[in-house]
Short mmCIF file of C-alpha atoms and ligand atoms in Angstrom, two decimals:
data_model
loop_
_atom_site.label_atom_id
_atom_site.label_comp_id
_atom_site.label_asym_id
_atom_site.label_seq_id
_atom_site.Cartn_x
_atom_site.Cartn_y
_atom_site.Cartn_z
CA MET A 1 3.86 23.41 -100.62
CA THR A 2 6.39 22.71 -97.97
CA THR A 3 10.16 22.98 -98.36
CA ALA A 4 10.36 19.41 -96.85
CA PHE A 5 8.34 18.05 -99.80
CA LEU A 6 10.45 19.58 -102.55
CA ASP A 7 13.68 18.66 -100.71
CA HIS A 8 12.38 15.19 -100.77
CA MET A 9 11.99 15.38 -104.50
CA ARG A 10 15.58 16.85 -104.90
CA ALA A 11 17.09 14.08 -102.73
CA THR A 12 15.36 11.37 -104.94
CA LEU A 13 16.63 13.14 -108.05
CA ALA A 14 20.21 13.28 -106.67
CA GLU A 15 20.03 9.63 -105.81
CA ILE A 16 18.89 8.70 -109.41
CA GLU A 17 21.82 10.85 -110.65
CA ALA A 18 24.41 9.15 -108.25
CA ASP A 19 23.27 5.63 -109.30
CA GLY A 20 24.03 6.59 -112.89
CA LEU A 21 20.35 6.07 -113.80
CA PHE A 22 19.37 9.52 -114.76
CA LYS A 23 17.80 9.72 -118.17
CA ARG A 24 18.35 12.79 -120.41
CA GLU A 25 16.41 13.32 -123.54
CA ARG A 26 18.26 14.29 -126.55
CA MET A 27 16.49 16.74 -128.85
CA ILE A 28 15.67 15.79 -132.43
CA ALA A 29 15.36 18.67 -134.99
CA THR A 30 14.03 16.53 -137.83
CA PRO A 31 11.03 14.19 -138.25
CA GLN A 32 11.64 10.66 -136.96
CA SER A 33 13.65 8.80 -139.61
CA THR A 34 16.70 6.53 -140.30
CA ARG A 35 18.88 9.74 -140.09
CA VAL A 36 17.91 12.41 -137.56
CA GLN A 37 19.55 15.79 -136.67
CA VAL A 38 20.54 16.09 -133.08
CA GLY A 39 22.55 19.05 -131.79
CA GLY A 40 23.18 20.20 -135.42
CA ARG A 41 24.64 16.74 -136.35
CA GLU A 42 23.21 14.03 -138.49
CA VAL A 43 23.17 10.58 -136.79
CA ILE A 44 21.83 7.22 -137.88
CA ASN A 45 18.97 6.24 -135.63
CA LEU A 46 18.92 2.73 -134.43
CA CYS A 47 16.69 2.97 -131.40
CA ALA A 48 13.23 3.88 -132.87
CA ASN A 49 10.17 1.48 -132.98
CA ASN A 50 9.82 2.68 -136.57
CA TYR A 51 10.05 -1.04 -137.91
CA LEU A 52 8.45 -0.29 -141.35
CA GLY A 53 9.72 3.18 -141.60
CA LEU A 54 6.22 4.77 -141.75
CA ALA A 55 6.73 7.30 -139.09
CA ASN A 56 7.14 10.09 -141.56
CA HIS A 57 5.38 8.44 -144.61
CA PRO A 58 3.86 10.93 -147.07
CA ALA A 59 0.60 8.77 -147.38
CA LEU A 60 0.04 8.91 -143.57
CA ILE A 61 0.71 12.61 -143.45
CA ASP A 62 -1.71 13.34 -146.36
CA ALA A 63 -4.44 11.16 -144.55
CA ALA A 64 -3.95 13.02 -141.36
CA ILE A 65 -4.17 16.48 -143.01
CA ALA A 66 -7.22 15.48 -145.07
CA ALA A 67 -9.05 14.01 -142.11
CA MET A 68 -8.18 17.26 -140.06
CA GLN A 69 -9.75 19.39 -142.92
CA ALA A 70 -12.72 17.03 -143.43
CA HIS A 71 -13.38 15.89 -139.83
CA GLY A 72 -11.85 18.67 -137.54
CA PHE A 73 -8.95 18.81 -135.11
CA GLY A 74 -10.32 17.37 -131.80
CA MET A 75 -13.43 15.65 -130.54
CA ALA A 76 -13.67 17.40 -127.19
CA SER A 77 -15.44 14.37 -125.92
CA VAL A 78 -15.02 10.80 -124.81
CA ARG A 79 -16.34 8.22 -127.31
CA PHE A 80 -19.72 7.53 -125.76
CA ILE A 81 -20.90 11.07 -125.16
CA CYS A 82 -20.30 12.76 -128.61
CA GLY A 83 -16.82 11.57 -129.55
CA THR A 84 -17.40 8.79 -132.04
CA GLN A 85 -17.14 9.55 -135.78
CA GLU A 86 -17.67 7.05 -138.58
CA LEU A 87 -13.77 7.17 -138.81
CA HIS A 88 -13.39 5.76 -135.35
CA ARG A 89 -15.65 2.74 -136.15
CA ALA A 90 -13.93 2.31 -139.61
CA LEU A 91 -10.52 1.91 -137.92
CA GLU A 92 -11.92 -0.39 -135.18
CA ALA A 93 -13.50 -2.67 -138.06
CA ARG A 94 -10.39 -2.53 -140.06
CA LEU A 95 -8.13 -3.53 -137.17
CA ALA A 96 -10.55 -6.43 -136.20
CA LYS A 97 -10.51 -7.80 -139.74
CA TYR A 98 -6.73 -7.42 -140.02
CA LEU A 99 -6.17 -9.29 -136.73
CA ASP A 100 -9.02 -11.76 -137.56
CA MET A 101 -10.97 -10.89 -134.53
CA ASP A 102 -14.80 -10.08 -134.11
CA ASP A 103 -14.16 -6.37 -133.29
CA SER A 104 -11.64 -3.95 -131.60
CA ILE A 105 -11.89 -0.96 -129.43
CA LEU A 106 -9.47 2.02 -129.45
CA PHE A 107 -7.76 3.75 -126.70
CA ALA A 108 -5.46 6.76 -126.31
CA ALA A 109 -2.38 4.39 -126.21
CA CYS A 110 -1.66 0.70 -125.64
CA PHE A 111 -0.75 1.68 -122.08
CA ASP A 112 -4.36 2.57 -121.64
CA ALA A 113 -5.72 -0.48 -123.44
CA ASN A 114 -3.63 -2.71 -121.06
CA GLY A 115 -4.76 -0.52 -118.08
CA ALA A 116 -8.35 -0.96 -119.18
CA LEU A 117 -8.40 -4.72 -120.08
CA PHE A 118 -8.39 -6.76 -116.79
CA GLU A 119 -10.56 -4.84 -114.38
CA PRO A 120 -13.83 -5.16 -116.38
CA LEU A 121 -13.30 -8.78 -117.45
CA LEU A 122 -11.94 -10.48 -114.30
CA GLY A 123 -13.40 -10.43 -110.80
CA ARG A 124 -12.39 -11.87 -107.37
CA GLU A 125 -13.36 -15.30 -108.39
CA ASP A 126 -10.90 -15.18 -111.32
CA ALA A 127 -7.14 -15.53 -111.85
CA VAL A 128 -4.55 -13.82 -114.07
CA VAL A 129 -1.33 -15.70 -114.79
CA SER A 130 1.33 -13.28 -115.92
CA ASP A 131 4.73 -13.69 -117.36
CA ALA A 132 7.36 -11.79 -115.15
CA LEU A 133 8.82 -9.77 -118.04
CA ASN A 134 5.45 -8.39 -119.16
CA HIS A 135 5.23 -4.61 -120.05
CA ALA A 136 4.71 -2.28 -117.27
CA SER A 137 1.20 -1.40 -118.65
CA ILE A 138 0.16 -5.12 -118.24
CA ILE A 139 1.60 -5.06 -114.63
CA ASP A 140 -0.39 -1.91 -113.83
CA GLY A 141 -3.48 -3.18 -115.52
CA ILE A 142 -3.51 -6.51 -113.49
CA ARG A 143 -2.75 -4.32 -110.25
CA LEU A 144 -6.21 -2.56 -110.97
CA CYS A 145 -8.27 -5.85 -111.23
CA LYS A 146 -9.34 -7.88 -108.34
CA ALA A 147 -8.61 -11.36 -109.65
CA ARG A 148 -6.04 -13.44 -107.92
CA ARG A 149 -2.50 -12.90 -109.47
CA TYR A 150 0.02 -15.54 -110.37
CA ARG A 151 3.29 -14.79 -111.95
CA TYR A 152 5.63 -17.24 -113.90
CA ALA A 153 9.24 -16.69 -114.64
CA ASN A 154 9.74 -15.42 -118.16
CA SER A 155 8.82 -17.91 -120.75
CA ASP A 156 9.14 -20.76 -118.25
CA MET A 157 6.64 -23.19 -119.33
CA ASP A 158 6.99 -25.45 -116.29
CA ASP A 159 6.53 -22.48 -114.17
CA LEU A 160 3.42 -21.39 -116.15
CA GLU A 161 1.97 -24.91 -115.66
CA ALA A 162 2.65 -24.73 -111.92
CA GLN A 163 0.87 -21.38 -111.71
CA LEU A 164 -2.09 -22.59 -113.71
CA ARG A 165 -2.35 -25.66 -111.60
CA ALA A 166 -2.29 -23.43 -108.40
CA ALA A 167 -4.97 -21.35 -109.89
CA ARG A 168 -7.17 -24.25 -110.65
CA ALA A 169 -6.45 -25.58 -107.09
CA ASP A 170 -7.41 -22.24 -105.60
CA GLY A 171 -10.75 -22.53 -107.38
CA ALA A 172 -10.45 -20.01 -110.03
CA ARG A 173 -13.69 -19.36 -112.09
CA HIS A 174 -11.93 -18.01 -115.20
CA ILE A 175 -8.13 -17.95 -115.87
CA MET A 176 -6.45 -15.48 -118.16
CA ILE A 177 -2.82 -15.96 -119.23
CA ALA A 178 -1.23 -12.49 -120.05
CA THR A 179 2.04 -12.27 -122.18
CA ASP A 180 3.79 -9.83 -124.43
CA GLY A 181 4.09 -11.34 -127.97
CA VAL A 182 7.71 -10.23 -128.00
CA PHE A 183 9.73 -9.35 -124.93
CA SER A 184 11.18 -5.84 -125.84
CA MET A 185 14.35 -5.97 -124.02
CA ASP A 186 15.56 -9.38 -125.60
CA GLY A 187 13.60 -9.50 -128.88
CA TYR A 188 12.50 -12.99 -127.69
CA LEU A 189 9.22 -14.29 -128.93
CA ALA A 190 6.70 -15.71 -126.39
CA ARG A 191 6.37 -19.56 -126.60
CA LEU A 192 2.78 -19.19 -127.79
CA PRO A 193 2.33 -22.75 -129.09
CA GLU A 194 3.10 -24.18 -125.71
CA ILE A 195 1.13 -21.40 -123.85
CA ARG A 196 -1.81 -22.15 -126.10
CA ALA A 197 -1.44 -25.89 -125.32
CA LEU A 198 -1.33 -25.19 -121.47
CA ALA A 199 -4.25 -22.84 -121.94
CA GLU A 200 -6.37 -25.67 -123.42
CA ARG A 201 -5.26 -28.13 -120.71
CA TYR A 202 -6.23 -25.78 -117.90
CA ASP A 203 -9.17 -24.14 -119.56
CA ALA A 204 -7.60 -20.62 -119.67
CA LEU A 205 -7.83 -17.64 -122.02
CA VAL A 206 -4.70 -16.29 -123.70
CA MET A 207 -4.06 -12.52 -123.88
CA VAL A 208 -1.18 -11.34 -126.00
CA ASP A 209 0.17 -7.67 -126.07
CA ASP A 210 1.70 -7.69 -129.58
CA CYS A 211 3.14 -4.09 -129.54
CA HIS A 212 6.49 -5.09 -130.96
CA ALA A 213 5.09 -7.47 -133.66
CA THR A 214 1.97 -6.18 -135.33
CA GLY A 215 2.63 -4.98 -138.66
CA PHE A 216 5.74 -6.95 -139.45
CA MET A 217 5.82 -10.46 -137.78
CA GLY A 218 3.84 -13.29 -139.52
CA PRO A 219 1.75 -13.26 -142.74
CA GLN A 220 0.89 -9.83 -143.68
CA GLY A 221 2.38 -8.61 -140.41
CA ARG A 222 -0.59 -10.02 -138.31
CA GLY A 223 1.60 -10.52 -135.47
CA THR A 224 3.36 -13.05 -133.25
CA PRO A 225 0.35 -15.53 -132.96
CA ALA A 226 -0.01 -15.62 -136.74
CA HIS A 227 3.82 -16.01 -137.04
CA LEU A 228 3.71 -18.93 -134.67
CA GLY A 229 0.48 -20.38 -136.18
CA VAL A 230 -1.78 -20.17 -133.08
CA ARG A 231 -4.63 -18.10 -132.06
CA ALA A 232 -4.77 -15.48 -129.19
CA ASP A 233 -8.12 -15.05 -127.62
CA ILE A 234 -7.54 -11.21 -126.93
CA LEU A 235 -4.98 -9.05 -128.57
CA THR A 236 -3.71 -5.68 -127.41
CA GLY A 237 -1.48 -3.33 -129.66
CA THR A 238 -0.37 0.10 -130.55
CA LEU A 239 -0.34 2.48 -133.56
CA GLY A 240 2.77 3.96 -132.00
CA LYS A 241 5.34 1.70 -133.26
CA ALA A 242 5.15 -0.22 -136.83
CA LEU A 243 1.72 1.18 -137.65
CA GLY A 244 2.69 4.76 -138.17
CA GLY A 245 4.39 5.57 -134.89
CA ALA A 246 2.14 8.35 -133.73
CA LEU A 247 -0.03 7.07 -130.92
CA GLY A 248 -3.18 5.19 -130.13
CA GLY A 249 -3.91 1.58 -128.74
CA TYR A 250 -6.49 -0.97 -129.18
CA ILE A 251 -7.87 -4.26 -127.81
CA ALA A 252 -9.16 -6.81 -130.38
CA GLY A 253 -11.19 -9.91 -129.51
CA PRO A 254 -14.51 -11.55 -129.28
CA GLN A 255 -17.58 -9.50 -129.63
CA PRO A 256 -18.91 -9.76 -125.97
CA VAL A 257 -15.43 -8.88 -124.75
CA ILE A 258 -15.18 -5.75 -126.82
CA ASP A 259 -18.82 -4.83 -126.06
CA LEU A 260 -18.37 -5.19 -122.35
CA LEU A 261 -15.14 -3.04 -122.50
CA ARG A 262 -17.09 -0.16 -124.23
CA GLN A 263 -19.35 -0.27 -121.28
CA ARG A 264 -16.96 -0.58 -118.48
CA ALA A 265 -13.29 0.06 -119.32
CA ARG A 266 -12.45 3.24 -117.33
CA PRO A 267 -9.65 4.60 -119.73
CA TYR A 268 -12.43 4.37 -122.53
CA LEU A 269 -15.10 5.92 -120.58
CA PHE A 270 -13.18 8.78 -118.86
CA SER A 271 -10.54 9.80 -121.52
CA ASN A 272 -10.87 11.58 -124.73
CA ALA A 273 -11.57 10.13 -128.14
CA LEU A 274 -8.57 9.78 -130.45
CA PRO A 275 -8.31 12.83 -132.98
CA PRO A 276 -9.54 12.36 -136.52
CA ALA A 277 -6.21 12.80 -138.01
CA ILE A 278 -4.65 10.01 -135.85
CA VAL A 279 -7.71 7.66 -136.73
CA ALA A 280 -7.35 8.38 -140.51
CA ALA A 281 -3.63 7.79 -140.65
CA GLY A 282 -4.13 4.64 -138.68
CA ILE A 283 -6.42 3.51 -141.60
CA ALA A 284 -3.82 4.67 -144.22
CA ALA A 285 -1.17 2.72 -142.28
CA LEU A 286 -3.18 -0.56 -142.42
CA ASP A 287 -3.72 0.07 -146.21
CA ILE A 288 0.14 0.19 -146.52
CA VAL A 289 0.98 -2.56 -143.96
CA GLU A 290 -1.43 -5.24 -145.42
CA GLY A 291 0.34 -5.11 -148.72
CA ALA A 292 3.84 -4.38 -147.33
CA ASP A 293 5.53 -7.79 -147.94
CA ASP A 294 8.42 -5.89 -149.63
CA LEU A 295 8.99 -3.74 -146.52
CA ARG A 296 8.82 -6.79 -144.31
CA ALA A 297 11.24 -8.61 -146.41
CA GLN A 298 13.63 -5.55 -146.31
CA LEU A 299 13.21 -5.37 -142.41
CA PHE A 300 14.26 -8.84 -141.98
CA ASP A 301 16.95 -8.82 -144.53
CA ASN A 302 18.50 -5.74 -142.64
CA ALA A 303 18.05 -7.60 -139.32
CA ALA A 304 19.93 -10.56 -140.74
CA TYR A 305 22.64 -8.26 -142.19
CA TRP A 306 23.03 -6.24 -139.13
CA ARG A 307 23.05 -9.33 -136.85
CA ALA A 308 25.84 -10.98 -138.88
CA GLY A 309 27.91 -7.86 -139.22
CA LEU A 310 27.83 -7.25 -135.45
CA ALA A 311 28.55 -10.91 -134.66
CA ALA A 312 31.47 -10.88 -137.15
CA ALA A 313 32.86 -7.69 -135.47
CA GLY A 314 33.07 -9.78 -132.24
CA PHE A 315 30.11 -8.40 -130.36
CA ASP A 316 27.91 -10.63 -127.90
CA LEU A 317 24.42 -10.80 -129.08
CA LEU A 318 21.24 -12.34 -127.79
CA PRO A 319 20.08 -15.03 -130.40
CA GLY A 320 16.85 -14.47 -132.33
CA GLU A 321 15.14 -13.44 -135.49
CA HIS A 322 13.35 -10.36 -134.40
CA PRO A 323 14.51 -6.88 -135.69
CA ILE A 324 15.31 -6.00 -131.86
CA ILE A 325 19.00 -6.96 -131.65
CA PRO A 326 20.54 -6.49 -128.21
CA VAL A 327 24.28 -5.95 -127.94
CA MET A 328 25.09 -7.40 -124.48
CA LEU A 329 27.72 -5.51 -122.43
CA TYR A 330 26.59 -6.58 -119.01
CA ASP A 331 28.02 -3.55 -117.22
CA ALA A 332 25.98 -0.46 -116.98
CA HIS A 333 28.93 1.90 -117.28
CA LYS A 334 30.26 -0.01 -120.35
CA ALA A 335 26.74 0.39 -121.93
CA GLN A 336 26.69 4.11 -121.31
CA ALA A 337 30.34 4.58 -122.48
CA MET A 338 29.60 2.66 -125.70
CA ALA A 339 26.42 4.52 -126.44
CA ALA A 340 28.21 7.92 -125.84
CA ARG A 341 31.10 6.89 -128.12
CA LEU A 342 28.74 5.64 -130.80
CA PHE A 343 26.90 9.06 -130.67
CA ASP A 344 30.17 10.81 -131.25
CA LEU A 345 30.77 8.56 -134.26
CA GLY A 346 27.11 9.42 -135.75
CA VAL A 347 25.14 6.50 -134.33
CA TYR A 348 22.24 7.02 -132.14
CA VAL A 349 21.50 4.18 -129.80
CA SER A 350 20.17 3.76 -126.36
CA PRO A 351 21.80 1.93 -123.37
CA PHE A 352 19.63 -0.16 -121.17
CA PHE A 353 20.56 -1.11 -117.67
CA PHE A 354 18.85 -1.75 -114.23
CA PRO A 355 15.96 -1.29 -113.43
CA VAL A 356 14.90 -1.68 -117.14
CA VAL A 357 16.94 -4.96 -117.33
CA PRO A 358 18.25 -7.21 -114.50
CA LYS A 359 21.46 -6.04 -112.71
CA GLY A 360 24.54 -7.25 -114.59
CA GLN A 361 22.59 -7.63 -117.82
CA ALA A 362 23.09 -4.04 -119.34
CA ARG A 363 23.08 -3.79 -123.09
CA ILE A 364 22.69 -1.54 -126.12
CA ARG A 365 19.31 -2.42 -127.73
CA THR A 366 19.59 -1.76 -131.47
CA GLN A 367 16.52 -1.94 -133.74
CA MET A 368 16.22 -2.52 -137.25
CA ASN A 369 13.90 -0.69 -139.68
CA ALA A 370 12.89 -1.28 -143.33
CA ALA A 371 14.05 2.03 -144.42
CA LEU A 372 17.74 1.66 -143.45
CA THR A 373 20.03 1.20 -146.47
CA ARG A 374 23.11 -0.84 -146.72
CA LYS A 375 25.02 2.32 -146.63
CA ASP A 376 23.39 3.20 -143.22
CA LEU A 377 24.13 -0.25 -141.85
CA ASP A 378 27.79 -0.35 -143.18
CA GLN A 379 28.48 3.11 -141.69
CA ALA A 380 26.86 2.03 -138.35
CA LEU A 381 28.85 -1.29 -138.35
CA ALA A 382 32.06 0.58 -138.74
CA ALA A 383 31.10 2.91 -135.96
CA PHE A 384 30.31 -0.14 -133.63
CA ALA A 385 33.67 -1.64 -134.49
CA GLN A 386 35.49 1.59 -133.76
CA ALA A 387 33.43 2.39 -130.54
CA GLY A 388 34.08 -1.24 -129.44
CA HIS A 389 37.88 -0.83 -129.70
CA ASP A 390 37.90 2.78 -128.28
CA THR A 391 35.97 1.64 -125.12
CA GLY A 392 37.98 -1.52 -124.67
CA ILE A 393 34.82 -3.79 -125.16
CA LEU A 394 36.36 -5.40 -128.11
CA SER A 395 39.99 -6.50 -127.79
C1 PLP B 401 5.24 0.19 -126.39
C2 PLP B 401 4.53 -0.80 -125.63
C3 PLP B 401 3.26 -0.44 -124.94
C4 PLP B 401 2.73 0.85 -124.82
O1 PLP B 401 2.23 1.28 -126.04
P1 PLP B 401 1.77 2.84 -126.27
O2 PLP B 401 0.77 2.86 -127.27
O3 PLP B 401 3.03 3.68 -126.56
O4 PLP B 401 1.17 3.16 -124.97
C5 PLP B 401 2.48 -1.48 -124.30
N1 PLP B 401 3.12 -2.85 -124.33
C6 PLP B 401 4.13 -3.13 -124.98
C7 PLP B 401 4.67 -4.56 -124.88
C8 PLP B 401 4.94 -2.16 -125.65
O5 PLP B 401 6.10 -2.51 -126.25
#
């Protein structure tokens, strides 16, 4: 390796640092939970995607241990060679039933599911119309396919229609609209009823990545389409957020779509099968989630309480109903100062700034969780008020 190459890496790292964009990882000494130990101190955690509080649930741990003992540790194979156990098919069938789709196919992560989806399904003759704020994995997945690409401004239905019209005018054979169900930086829901209506008008398919919704939005937590009373043609999602928080992703949809993906999806063909422990815990997570109206009620009750408390303290919030509740600070330095002060005061939150959000739109993204108690929330609200005054954000 040349010195010049490593010097180039060092210079890039220095630039990241100088721009105030260097990310440092805090080390957590406990399991993921509403309160975690960091650096010998207990802090309230408001930045996990642990919406239903299942990340350390005893039933999931028991299911994982039992599966490891009965089915082994690893598969040492991709699915199609010798990596498919009955468990894998059971989880795929279970996910499909839960999401009201014909079938589903598992991946190592939703990042892989989104990376796998577009290339086998869409060719040069086709078009994909994508929301500008879609998750990085959708953007990468679309880059890997040969379809013509059209992008519309976030949730701008006039622009979506203009792009659909352009795709039709360019002679597209099939058109797929791709959107996040929930945009994770804002907690805004995709405008699925309007998207569905435009899809009908322009004869397009609708693909929804529902990572920040499956398990808790809509009846039985079936996700954003169910919440808004519309159907998606293809859904992608993760086991790494509300459904247990470990890892694993999936695509759910019509039988021929799933069958073709099993033949052609590269992250499925060329990457290892999920281990039995993860698969069994996924089934155990669905057992809990399907009947978890109490957890969902608690989650949205917490979200309403937290939102009202922050608003009363004088913080500037983005409107919404989702348990992602961003506190707008606009300035990256303010967001970092606020997060640092909150950590001193025992509250763990993450500041978001460019390039994760647009310049001048820095924020602290707080996330609610069904396991947070009133005591946790009241303590965190007091810390927010204190930190707001200490940093001069609140007058
Ligand atoms: C978290 C997330 C992913 C990635 O999911 P993993 O299973 O962690 O790879 C993909 N899309 C969206 C919208 C997400 O929020």
